[in-house]
Amino acid sequence: MSRPRIVIVGAGFAGYRAARTLSRLTRHQADITLLNPTDYFLYLPLLPQVAAGILEPRRVSVSLSGTLPRVRLVLGEADGIDLDGRTVHYTGPEGDEGTLSYDRLVLAAGSVNKLLPIPGVAEHAHGFRGLPEALYLRDHVTRQVELAAAAGDRAECAARCTFVVVGAGYTGTEVAAHGQMYTDAQVRKHPMRTGMRPRWMLLDVAPRVLPEMDERLSRTADRVLRQRGVDVRMGISVKEATHDGVLLTDGTSVDTRTLVWCVGVRPDPLVESLGLPMERGRLLVDPHLQVPGRSELFACGDVAAVPDLNRPGQYTPMTAQHAWRHGKVCARNVAASLGIGGERRAYRHRDMGFVVDLGGAKAAANPLGVPMSGPAAGAVTRGYHLAAMPGNRVRVAADWLLDAVLPRQAVQLGLVRSWSVPLESASPEVARVPGGADTRKKAGAAAGDGEGGGDGPKSAENHRSSAEPADAKPTTPTTGTPGGERAKAQPGGERAKAQPGGEPAKAQPGGEPAKAQPGGEPAKNQPGGEPAKNQPGGEPAKKQPGGEPAKKQPGAEPAKGGRPADATANSRPAGPPAKPPSTAAPAEPPSANAPAEPRRQRRPGAAPGKPRPTGAAHGRPRPTGAAPTPARSAGASDDPGPEPPADQPPPGPDIAPGPVKRSDGRGAEGDS
C-alpha cells in the first residue's frame, strides 16, 4: 500500500512549522513535499536589522533541506490548484513546470504587500516583505547618504538624505528606528558639507504609533523615535508619490528619493482562485484549520481566516506568532486525519505579549502582559528572537556582539536593483532577474483586497528580456492588468509566434532563419549573410572600408597633400574591384588575407571583419523587411546608390546606442 502524500505550499512561519511537525509525527509513514520558491525559511522580525547592516542576510535565512529531515523540497511557485483532481501545478525558478499530486494539502502561502489607490506609489515605493527588498533598501540608503555628502547644493542634499516610511506598525516602526541610527553613524564618519543631518519620517493615518499594541508601549516607542530625531506624523499619509518627492494628505510636499511602504499585508492571491468562501481575502476554515466541505484541504497562516475562540465572532490577526502556532496545530490535525497521530484539536491561543526592537539597547515589550522599556526590554526582545529562531542562533548572537564593539560596514554591494523588487509582487521573497519569466499566473495578484481600501493600482511584475541593454527598464508582461496572467504575443508571457523569446517565427530575430534577416539564412546584401559586394565583410570593394584602398580613404595610397596611409593596410593585398550596387550578385567569401576594417570603425568586443550587430542584439529590433543600413564611405561617389527608406535610422555603425530612457522618470540604473 502506498504511503499518503502531503503537500505543503509555502515555507513561511506556518508552512515551515507544519512541515517540521509533520516530519516528526509521521516518521516515514507519509511522503511530505514542501513547495516553496526559495530554499530557506526567512525569519521576518529580524529583517530590519539586515537593512540596517547589523545582521548578514544568511543569519535570518534558515536552510529548509538542512533543518527538515524526511521532507522533500520542491523549488517553485504554485500557480494553480485542481481541487477535484487533487493536484498542484507549479512553475520552477527556471521556467520549468510541474504537477504535484496530494492526499492532503496544506495552504500556507503567506502574504504580500498591501497597496492603496494612491497615484505613484506602485512606481516609486518599495515594500519590506522579503530579503531582496531589505538588501535593496540597505544599498539605496547607503548610496543616498553618500551622494548627499558629495552634493554641493543644499536642496539636493536635503532630498537625498530624507527617508519617508509609510506605516507605523511593527515593521515601519522598526525600519525607521534602525534606519535613523544607521544613517547617523554614516554621517558621523563622513559629515555632510552642508552640515545637514539625515531625516527620517514616519507617517500613518492611525492616531498613534503601534496602534495594535498597548498604549503604554506605543508611548514608549513614540518617545524613543522622537529622541533620535525621527519626524513622527500621525493622522497623515501620502496623497501622491513622484520621482522627486511625495505630497502628503495635509498638503505638505516633501522632497525625497526614498519611499518605504510598510502599510500592511494582504493574503497571497493564490487562494482567491479556488472559488471557496473567503473572509477579507483569507480562506475560511474551521477551528481545526480545515476548509469546510473539503476533508483533504487545510489552510494556516496569513491565507487562513481562523476563528478566534477567545474572542467569538473574530478571527486571529495576521501575525507571525499566530502563523507559527497555526502550523503546529495544522500538522497535528493533518496527521490525525490520516490515522497517523492522535486526535485532532482546535486552535486556541494564549497571548504571550509582543516585542518591538527599536535599535541599540532600546525596545518596547510586554512579555506575559508586563510592559517594559529601555535596556531591560531590549534584552527581553533579543532573547525572545533567539529562542524563536529555528536555527542560526549562535551566528545571530555573534553578529550582535560584533555590532556592539565594532563599527558597521556601510557599503553598497549593488546586488539588487530597483526594478527587481517591484512593490506589487506576488513573490516579494524572490528578486526579479533579467530575462526571467514571471512564474505567477494568478488572477487578482494586482488589485488590493478588502483590507486595501478598494481597487489599488495594478501589478507591475517587471522583467527584462536578455536582449535589452543592461540599463534598460524591464518590460512588463501583461494582459491589460499588470501582474496578471501573461498574454500571448508578449515577451516573457505565453510564447507567441512573431514575438522575441516566444515560438520562433519566420522573419523574426532568433526564430526560424528567414531570408534577409540578421541571424537567418544568409541573404544577399545582408550583414552576416553571404558576403555581397559593396558590403562590410563581403568581397572588398573600392571606396568601402576594408576593400581596395581608395584615394582619400583610411589605409589607402597617400593622397596628394594628405598624410600617408596606414602602412599595415597597404601591406595587405586588396580585393578585386566591386560591381556597381545595382548588380548585387553573390560574391566569394572573404579570404583570410582580406584587409581588416579600419580600427576606428570597430566597436569594443567585436571581431574584426564582422559587421556591427543590429536588431534584437541591442534591444532595438529592426522592422521586418527593412533594408540594411548602407555602409558609409569617406570618399565621394558618382553613384550614391538607392536612397534608404524613410523610417530607416541614420547611418553610423560606429555610433553606440544611448541609454534607454525609463518611462517612470527615474534614472536608467533604477537607483532612485
XYZ file of C-alpha atoms in Angstrom, residues 16-669:
654
model
C 7.761 25.703 7.989
C 6.296 24.798 11.385
C 3.772 22.447 9.757
C 6.497 20.674 7.771
C 8.755 20.295 10.790
C 5.955 18.953 12.994
C 4.703 16.535 10.322
C 8.236 15.245 9.779
C 8.428 14.362 13.442
C 4.920 12.875 13.689
C 4.788 10.755 10.531
C 8.304 9.247 10.625
C 8.322 7.717 7.129
C 4.613 6.875 7.254
C 3.800 9.623 4.741
C 5.510 11.397 1.853
C 5.847 15.080 2.740
C 6.554 17.595 -0.043
C 7.240 21.265 0.625
C 6.720 23.642 -2.321
C 8.475 26.999 -1.902
C 10.165 29.497 -4.257
C 13.290 29.673 -2.059
C 15.328 27.059 -0.220
C 15.235 28.882 3.103
C 12.843 29.939 5.835
C 13.037 33.706 6.422
C 12.797 34.974 9.985
C 10.968 38.208 9.164
C 11.140 40.003 12.573
C 14.897 40.493 12.173
C 14.694 41.801 8.610
C 15.042 45.491 9.690
C 18.404 44.602 11.223
C 19.522 43.244 7.849
C 18.575 46.549 6.208
C 20.491 48.434 8.910
C 23.669 46.393 8.444
C 23.561 44.690 11.839
C 22.940 41.145 10.585
C 24.136 39.469 7.436
C 21.359 38.127 5.167
C 22.161 34.470 5.789
C 21.712 34.931 9.531
C 17.942 35.281 9.117
C 17.741 32.560 6.447
C 17.337 29.016 7.775
C 18.041 26.185 5.339
C 14.963 24.082 4.590
C 16.775 20.951 3.474
C 19.179 21.193 6.398
C 16.531 21.525 9.108
C 13.612 19.489 7.744
C 14.513 15.802 7.681
C 12.273 13.436 5.732
C 10.768 16.388 3.813
C 11.166 16.674 0.053
C 11.799 20.248 -1.070
C 10.497 21.359 -4.467
C 11.570 24.809 -5.634
C 8.744 26.608 -7.393
C 5.651 28.746 -7.038
C 2.153 27.327 -7.072
C 0.099 28.960 -9.806
C -2.933 26.658 -9.924
C -4.728 24.096 -7.760
C -7.138 21.473 -9.064
C -9.257 20.617 -6.045
C -11.210 17.879 -7.805
C -8.118 16.276 -9.335
C -6.099 16.844 -6.134
C -3.102 18.293 -7.937
C -1.000 21.428 -7.530
C 0.523 22.989 -10.626
C 3.738 24.959 -10.113
C 6.428 26.762 -12.074
C 10.079 26.303 -11.164
C 12.712 29.025 -10.846
C 13.951 28.373 -14.397
C 10.521 28.337 -16.003
C 10.013 24.574 -15.925
C 6.518 23.455 -14.968
C 5.380 20.529 -12.886
C 2.462 18.969 -11.043
C 2.259 17.550 -7.526
C -0.446 15.081 -6.510
C -1.656 15.005 -2.941
C -3.909 13.244 -0.476
C -3.686 16.156 1.974
C -2.944 19.759 1.005
C -1.801 22.458 3.437
C -2.059 26.016 2.097
C 0.413 28.312 3.884
C 1.339 30.683 1.042
C 1.691 33.719 3.325
C 1.066 37.326 2.342
C 2.227 40.091 0.000
C 2.425 43.881 0.221
C -0.916 45.641 0.524
C -1.460 48.625 -1.738
C -3.771 51.607 -1.547
C -5.109 53.504 -4.589
C -2.548 56.305 -4.292
C -1.033 57.696 -7.513
C 2.645 56.945 -7.966
C 3.069 54.566 -5.043
C 3.373 51.418 -7.166
C 6.036 53.086 -9.327
C 8.140 54.896 -6.731
C 7.750 52.990 -3.439
C 9.322 49.744 -2.273
C 7.988 47.249 0.213
C 9.656 45.356 3.023
C 8.463 41.763 2.866
C 11.458 39.824 1.602
C 15.215 39.548 1.749
C 15.766 41.180 -1.674
C 13.825 44.266 -0.544
C 15.919 44.553 2.622
C 19.155 44.291 0.637
C 17.938 46.871 -1.846
C 16.962 49.293 0.934
C 20.362 48.986 2.610
C 22.193 49.715 -0.641
C 19.797 52.512 -1.574
C 20.020 54.299 1.789
C 23.814 53.990 1.805
C 24.023 55.398 -1.712
C 21.721 58.329 -0.968
C 23.751 59.355 2.083
C 26.978 59.155 0.083
C 25.509 61.219 -2.756
C 24.116 63.744 -0.285
C 27.521 64.105 1.366
C 29.114 64.847 -2.008
C 26.386 67.234 -3.169
C 27.163 70.940 -3.020
C 23.560 72.003 -3.490
C 21.696 72.185 -0.206
C 18.309 71.321 -1.755
C 19.663 68.184 -3.413
C 21.401 67.164 -0.200
C 18.170 67.573 1.777
C 16.175 65.500 -0.718
C 18.660 62.649 -0.803
C 19.014 62.361 2.968
C 15.241 62.441 3.607
C 13.662 58.996 4.019
C 9.883 58.548 4.252
C 8.392 55.421 5.849
C 4.627 54.929 5.494
C 3.034 52.708 8.138
C 3.692 52.877 11.892
C 3.085 49.220 12.654
C 5.723 46.735 13.753
C 7.703 46.786 10.516
C 7.529 50.515 9.789
C 8.444 51.499 13.342
C 11.469 49.195 13.405
C 12.625 50.300 9.933
C 12.510 53.978 10.944
C 14.232 53.345 14.286
C 17.077 51.273 12.836
C 17.368 53.467 9.740
C 17.906 56.654 11.754
C 20.720 55.012 13.732
C 22.305 53.616 10.565
C 22.410 56.931 8.687
C 23.553 58.883 11.759
C 26.520 56.525 12.069
C 27.423 57.177 8.438
C 27.300 60.949 8.858
C 29.444 60.862 11.992
C 32.255 59.296 9.973
C 31.806 61.498 6.900
C 29.931 64.717 7.754
C 27.981 66.402 5.004
C 29.434 69.558 3.512
C 26.165 71.374 4.024
C 26.088 70.482 7.705
C 22.759 68.661 7.396
C 21.657 65.511 9.177
C 19.682 62.598 7.672
C 15.970 62.921 8.297
C 13.586 60.007 8.708
C 9.823 60.497 8.590
C 7.231 58.014 9.913
C 3.682 58.503 8.633
C 0.425 56.749 9.432
C -3.274 57.536 9.373
C -3.596 55.908 12.805
C -3.757 58.215 15.844
C -0.603 56.744 17.431
C 2.467 54.624 16.774
C 1.915 50.867 17.062
C -1.878 51.151 17.289
C -2.268 47.371 17.702
C -0.200 47.338 20.914
C -0.820 48.523 24.438
C -0.957 52.304 24.727
C 1.959 52.362 27.181
C 4.189 50.549 24.690
C 3.008 52.912 21.996
C 4.111 55.911 24.058
C 7.488 54.261 24.706
C 8.142 53.711 21.009
C 6.990 57.237 20.128
C 9.308 58.750 22.731
C 12.357 56.772 21.570
C 11.753 57.683 17.926
C 11.399 61.394 18.619
C 14.519 61.428 20.828
C 16.528 60.035 17.925
C 15.218 62.686 15.568
C 12.583 60.716 13.653
C 9.820 63.015 12.378
C 6.701 61.143 13.563
C 3.461 62.366 11.961
C 0.258 60.583 12.892
C -3.036 61.073 11.107
C -1.161 61.837 7.872
C -0.357 59.686 4.873
C 0.820 60.024 1.285
C -1.540 61.588 -1.235
C 0.723 61.268 -4.275
C 4.218 59.968 -4.936
C 6.591 61.181 -7.639
C 10.188 60.619 -8.601
C 11.315 63.722 -6.709
C 9.150 63.518 -3.595
C 5.766 62.907 -2.016
C 2.685 65.021 -1.442
C 1.099 64.444 1.961
C -2.579 64.474 2.797
C -2.161 67.712 4.791
C -0.894 69.493 1.668
C 2.778 69.349 2.621
C 5.271 68.494 -0.112
C 8.401 66.589 0.902
C 11.391 66.257 -1.415
C 12.808 62.743 -1.102
C 14.299 59.921 -3.125
C 13.182 57.156 -0.739
C 9.666 55.906 -0.029
C 9.350 52.734 2.059
C 5.881 51.176 2.022
C 5.063 49.346 5.279
C 1.295 49.928 5.337
C 0.449 46.266 5.809
C -0.012 42.962 4.057
C -2.763 41.072 2.300
C -3.150 37.303 1.791
C -1.413 35.702 -1.145
C -3.745 35.928 -4.179
C -3.382 32.185 -4.802
C -6.328 31.409 -2.524
C -8.637 33.724 -4.464
C -8.557 31.396 -7.469
C -10.002 28.441 -5.542
C -13.577 29.713 -5.576
C -14.088 28.856 -1.902
C -15.682 31.034 0.822
C -13.425 33.936 1.770
C -13.209 36.476 4.575
C -11.446 39.715 3.565
C -9.159 37.869 1.161
C -8.499 34.942 3.511
C -9.748 31.393 3.136
C -12.416 30.498 5.680
C -11.518 27.480 7.846
C -12.981 25.889 10.936
C -11.229 25.930 14.339
C -9.350 22.786 13.246
C -7.824 24.736 10.317
C -9.734 22.580 7.842
C -11.738 24.001 4.927
C -15.426 23.114 5.407
C -16.598 20.552 2.874
C -13.024 19.650 1.884
C -11.628 16.969 4.153
C -8.306 16.946 2.279
C -7.712 20.727 2.358
C -6.164 22.641 5.273
C -5.031 26.272 5.493
C -2.990 28.170 8.061
C -1.062 31.398 8.437
C -1.936 34.641 6.694
C -4.060 32.980 3.998
C -6.451 31.438 6.552
C -9.267 33.161 8.429
C -9.067 31.147 11.654
C -11.859 31.721 14.203
C -10.585 33.224 17.444
C -12.154 31.072 20.149
C -11.067 33.574 22.814
C -12.992 36.345 21.040
C -16.116 34.863 19.455
C -17.034 36.340 16.121
C -13.494 37.482 15.319
C -10.551 35.924 13.509
C -6.934 35.655 14.541
C -4.797 38.532 13.222
C -2.153 38.106 10.540
C 0.937 37.978 12.775
C 3.985 35.743 12.913
C 3.040 34.474 16.371
C -0.302 33.153 15.198
C 1.162 31.714 11.988
C 3.805 29.809 13.962
C 1.152 28.286 16.232
C -1.195 27.603 13.303
C 1.481 25.449 11.688
C 1.850 23.178 14.700
C -1.894 22.635 15.209
C -2.470 22.155 11.486
C 0.241 19.480 11.293
C -1.288 17.557 14.177
C -4.736 17.659 12.571
C -3.374 16.529 9.179
C -1.651 13.574 10.819
C -4.821 12.748 12.749
C -6.890 12.803 9.546
C -4.571 10.142 8.117
C -4.739 7.988 11.239
C -1.057 8.560 11.987
C -1.207 10.820 15.041
C -3.653 11.263 17.860
C -6.946 13.109 17.819
C -7.320 16.471 16.163
C -7.555 19.629 18.227
C -8.968 23.123 17.770
C -6.725 26.168 17.602
C -6.801 28.153 20.808
C -4.043 30.550 21.763
C -2.800 32.449 24.769
C -1.390 35.932 24.282
C 2.274 35.821 25.279
C 2.880 39.519 24.584
C 4.752 41.389 21.874
C 8.222 42.816 21.395
C 9.392 45.690 19.162
C 13.123 46.227 18.603
C 13.946 49.950 18.429
C 17.672 49.529 17.817
C 20.626 49.627 20.156
C 19.603 48.823 23.704
C 16.107 50.260 23.258
C 12.921 48.251 22.767
C 9.279 48.119 23.749
C 7.943 44.822 25.083
C 5.151 43.370 27.222
C 6.089 39.745 27.947
C 3.182 37.988 29.663
C 1.389 41.317 29.801
C 4.118 43.167 31.739
C 5.045 46.424 29.941
C 8.783 47.092 29.718
C 11.081 49.645 28.087
C 14.742 50.568 27.929
C 17.649 48.106 28.153
C 15.543 45.521 30.017
C 13.070 45.431 27.146
C 15.973 45.235 24.687
C 17.371 42.163 26.464
C 13.946 40.506 26.533
C 13.403 41.260 22.852
C 16.676 39.758 21.698
C 16.276 36.789 23.992
C 12.837 36.126 22.537
C 14.158 36.241 18.977
C 16.987 33.827 19.777
C 14.539 31.403 21.365
C 12.035 31.666 18.490
C 14.548 31.210 15.658
C 14.713 27.614 14.390
C 18.410 27.945 13.543
C 21.460 30.255 13.245
C 21.202 31.315 16.886
C 24.956 31.360 17.506
C 25.616 33.300 14.301
C 22.958 35.886 15.144
C 24.338 36.335 18.664
C 27.859 36.706 17.246
C 26.713 39.431 14.849
C 25.033 41.287 17.714
C 28.246 41.105 19.736
C 30.373 42.359 16.836
C 27.961 45.210 16.195
C 28.282 46.286 19.826
C 32.086 46.551 19.714
C 32.858 47.327 16.058
C 31.587 49.987 13.648
C 29.190 48.895 10.938
C 30.325 48.432 7.370
C 28.392 50.968 5.317
C 28.983 49.750 1.769
C 26.637 49.246 -1.162
C 27.020 45.953 -2.989
C 24.631 46.707 -5.847
C 23.308 43.142 -5.941
C 19.616 44.119 -6.046
C 18.377 46.879 -8.327
C 15.196 48.912 -8.089
C 13.336 47.191 -10.938
C 13.980 43.722 -9.495
C 11.943 44.406 -6.318
C 8.646 45.928 -7.509
C 6.188 46.902 -4.816
C 3.412 44.910 -6.450
C 4.810 41.418 -6.466
C 3.143 38.075 -5.931
C 6.514 36.817 -4.625
C 8.334 39.501 -2.625
C 10.798 36.873 -1.408
C 12.189 36.427 -4.937
C 14.031 39.189 -6.786
C 13.277 39.579 -10.489
C 16.178 38.747 -12.824
C 16.904 39.863 -16.397
C 15.166 37.588 -18.849
C 13.399 35.685 -16.080
C 9.874 34.520 -16.670
C 7.092 35.588 -14.360
C 6.014 32.403 -12.681
C 2.784 33.650 -11.223
C -0.284 33.426 -13.466
C -2.924 34.086 -10.881
C -5.783 36.469 -11.286
C -6.150 39.063 -8.598
C -2.448 39.430 -7.926
C -2.656 43.112 -8.756
C -5.746 44.522 -7.052
C -5.911 45.091 -3.288
C -8.343 43.052 -1.227
C -10.944 44.386 1.134
C -8.264 45.456 3.567
C -6.582 47.527 0.922
C -9.302 50.110 0.716
C -10.641 49.498 -2.786
C -9.072 48.919 -6.130
C -5.408 49.679 -5.916
C -3.015 50.203 -8.790
C -2.432 47.191 -10.959
C 0.549 44.942 -10.525
C 3.811 45.550 -12.336
C 5.806 42.328 -12.419
C 8.813 43.809 -14.160
C 11.012 41.633 -16.280
C 13.625 42.336 -18.841
C 14.461 40.438 -21.950
C 18.019 39.241 -22.256
C 18.282 41.213 -25.477
C 17.782 44.558 -23.742
C 20.627 46.770 -22.626
C 21.716 46.445 -19.016
C 20.335 49.824 -18.065
C 17.007 49.463 -19.823
C 13.754 49.402 -17.930
C 12.398 45.857 -17.911
C 9.300 45.142 -19.881
C 6.061 44.335 -18.091
C 4.243 41.211 -19.237
C 0.551 41.876 -19.052
C -2.845 41.109 -20.409
C -4.102 44.569 -19.742
C -3.709 44.024 -15.996
C -0.051 44.106 -14.920
C 0.892 41.200 -12.738
C -1.934 39.057 -14.057
C -1.778 36.167 -16.493
C 0.658 36.954 -19.217
C -0.839 37.450 -22.582
C 0.059 35.843 -25.793
C 2.293 37.839 -28.071
C 4.030 39.375 -25.063
C 7.711 38.973 -24.170
C 8.001 36.749 -21.126
C 4.413 35.585 -21.302
C 2.967 32.608 -23.162
C 5.242 32.373 -26.094
C 3.564 33.613 -29.193
C 4.595 33.499 -32.755
C 6.308 36.508 -34.187
C 7.487 37.597 -30.761
C 11.035 37.747 -29.383
C 11.512 34.891 -26.942
C 8.321 33.150 -27.991
C 7.798 30.384 -30.509
C 10.301 31.208 -33.232
C 8.510 32.793 -36.106
C 9.711 33.313 -39.567
C 11.232 36.653 -40.361
C 11.918 37.246 -36.669
C 15.273 37.617 -34.901
C 16.077 34.367 -33.144
C 13.264 32.489 -34.863
C 13.326 30.265 -37.930
C 16.023 31.789 -40.064
C 14.399 33.929 -42.680
C 15.982 35.393 -45.684
C 17.056 38.996 -45.482
C 17.070 38.812 -41.684
C 20.037 39.162 -39.305
C 20.978 35.735 -37.986
C 18.787 33.923 -40.503
C 19.670 32.257 -43.772
C 22.437 34.372 -45.236
C 20.905 36.704 -47.736
C 22.491 38.852 -50.299
C 23.377 42.350 -49.265
C 22.789 41.461 -45.590
C 25.239 41.852 -42.700
C 26.359 38.429 -41.564
C 24.884 36.754 -44.631
C 26.553 35.715 -47.841
C 29.163 38.382 -48.426
C 27.944 40.740 -51.070
C 29.835 43.323 -52.913
C 29.759 46.837 -51.549
C 29.002 45.399 -48.075
C 31.207 45.405 -44.948
C 32.728 41.960 -44.514
C 31.965 40.983 -48.091
C 34.253 40.995 -51.085
C 36.392 44.074 -50.669
C 35.180 46.827 -52.913
C 36.573 50.121 -53.842
C 35.541 53.039 -51.706
C 34.463 50.604 -48.978
C 36.024 50.112 -45.540
C 38.216 47.049 -45.718
C 38.137 46.932 -49.503
C 40.731 48.004 -52.035
C 42.302 51.117 -50.601
C 40.835 54.058 -52.408
C 42.136 57.530 -52.550
C 41.215 59.704 -49.599
C 40.366 56.524 -47.656
C 41.981 55.266 -44.445
C 44.629 52.756 -45.363
C 44.764 53.900 -48.974
C 47.543 55.273 -51.068
C 48.561 58.651 -49.739
C 46.609 61.425 -51.328
C 48.303 64.494 -52.548
C 48.726 66.956 -49.796
C 47.453 64.439 -47.263
C 49.000 62.248 -44.606
C 50.488 58.868 -45.532
C 48.156 55.892 -45.204
C 48.433 53.088 -42.707
C 51.391 51.003 -43.711
C 49.772 47.870 -42.360
C 46.735 48.317 -44.523
C 48.883 48.881 -47.612
C 50.942 45.783 -46.950
C 47.897 43.522 -47.420
C 46.546 42.551 -50.816
C 43.422 44.331 -51.899
C 40.326 42.618 -53.223
C 39.172 42.823 -56.819
C 37.088 45.762 -57.878
C 33.423 45.581 -56.999
C 30.494 45.746 -59.346
C 28.053 48.628 -59.207
C 25.462 48.487 -56.395
C 22.697 47.547 -58.812
C 24.346 44.203 -59.578
C 24.466 42.716 -56.089
C 25.396 39.215 -57.161
C 26.700 36.530 -54.828
C 30.340 37.039 -54.083
C 33.088 34.770 -52.902
C 33.608 34.603 -49.126
C 36.397 36.813 -47.884
C 39.734 35.150 -47.674
C 41.996 35.106 -44.685
C 44.210 37.659 -46.402
C 41.415 40.176 -46.797
C 42.306 43.544 -45.312
C 40.844 44.199 -41.888
C 38.393 47.007 -41.412
C 39.846 50.209 -40.006
C 40.243 50.225 -36.222
C 38.159 53.344 -35.781
C 35.089 51.520 -37.143
C 35.217 48.590 -34.782
C 33.094 48.575 -31.662
C 34.559 47.208 -28.429
C 34.294 43.449 -28.255
C 33.514 42.976 -31.941
C 35.505 40.586 -34.039
C 37.482 42.138 -36.901
C 35.819 41.852 -40.238
C 32.306 41.350 -38.843
C 29.542 43.927 -39.095
C 28.108 45.584 -36.039
C 25.175 43.572 -34.614
C 21.823 45.181 -35.117
C 18.229 44.485 -34.206
C 17.393 42.467 -31.117
C 21.031 42.210 -30.063
C 20.768 45.768 -28.788
C 17.171 45.717 -27.696
C 16.094 47.733 -30.720
C 14.861 45.237 -33.352
C 14.641 46.445 -36.905
C 11.220 46.207 -38.566
C 10.687 43.082 -40.591
C 11.728 43.531 -44.167
C 13.744 46.677 -43.551
C 16.830 47.098 -45.630
C 20.255 47.012 -44.005
C 21.956 50.250 -43.183
C 24.145 51.262 -46.140
C 27.831 51.487 -45.434
C 29.383 54.911 -45.347
C 32.305 55.848 -47.491
C 34.690 58.629 -46.660
C 35.222 59.498 -50.274
C 32.844 60.957 -52.818
C 30.936 58.610 -55.082
C 29.496 59.148 -58.541
C 26.713 56.665 -57.845
C 25.472 57.093 -54.270
C 23.127 54.109 -54.669
C 19.465 53.852 -53.739
C 18.032 56.144 -51.090
C 17.332 54.476 -47.712
C 13.690 54.099 -46.599
C 12.031 56.973 -44.785
C 11.875 55.104 -41.484
C 15.490 53.960 -41.700
C 17.609 55.158 -38.721
C 20.529 57.392 -39.695
C 23.634 55.522 -40.768
C 26.538 55.196 -38.468
C 27.782 51.751 -37.412
C 30.358 53.379 -35.148
C 27.732 55.212 -33.095
C 26.685 53.275 -29.993
C 23.052 53.451 -28.889
C 22.366 55.754 -25.996
C 20.863 54.699 -22.677
C 17.243 53.679 -22.726
C 15.060 56.235 -21.022
C 12.687 54.928 -18.376
C 9.052 55.897 -18.650
C 8.648 56.440 -14.928
C 11.117 59.291 -14.849
C 13.825 57.533 -12.815
C 17.406 57.129 -13.831
C 18.218 54.262 -16.117
C 20.075 52.416 -13.386
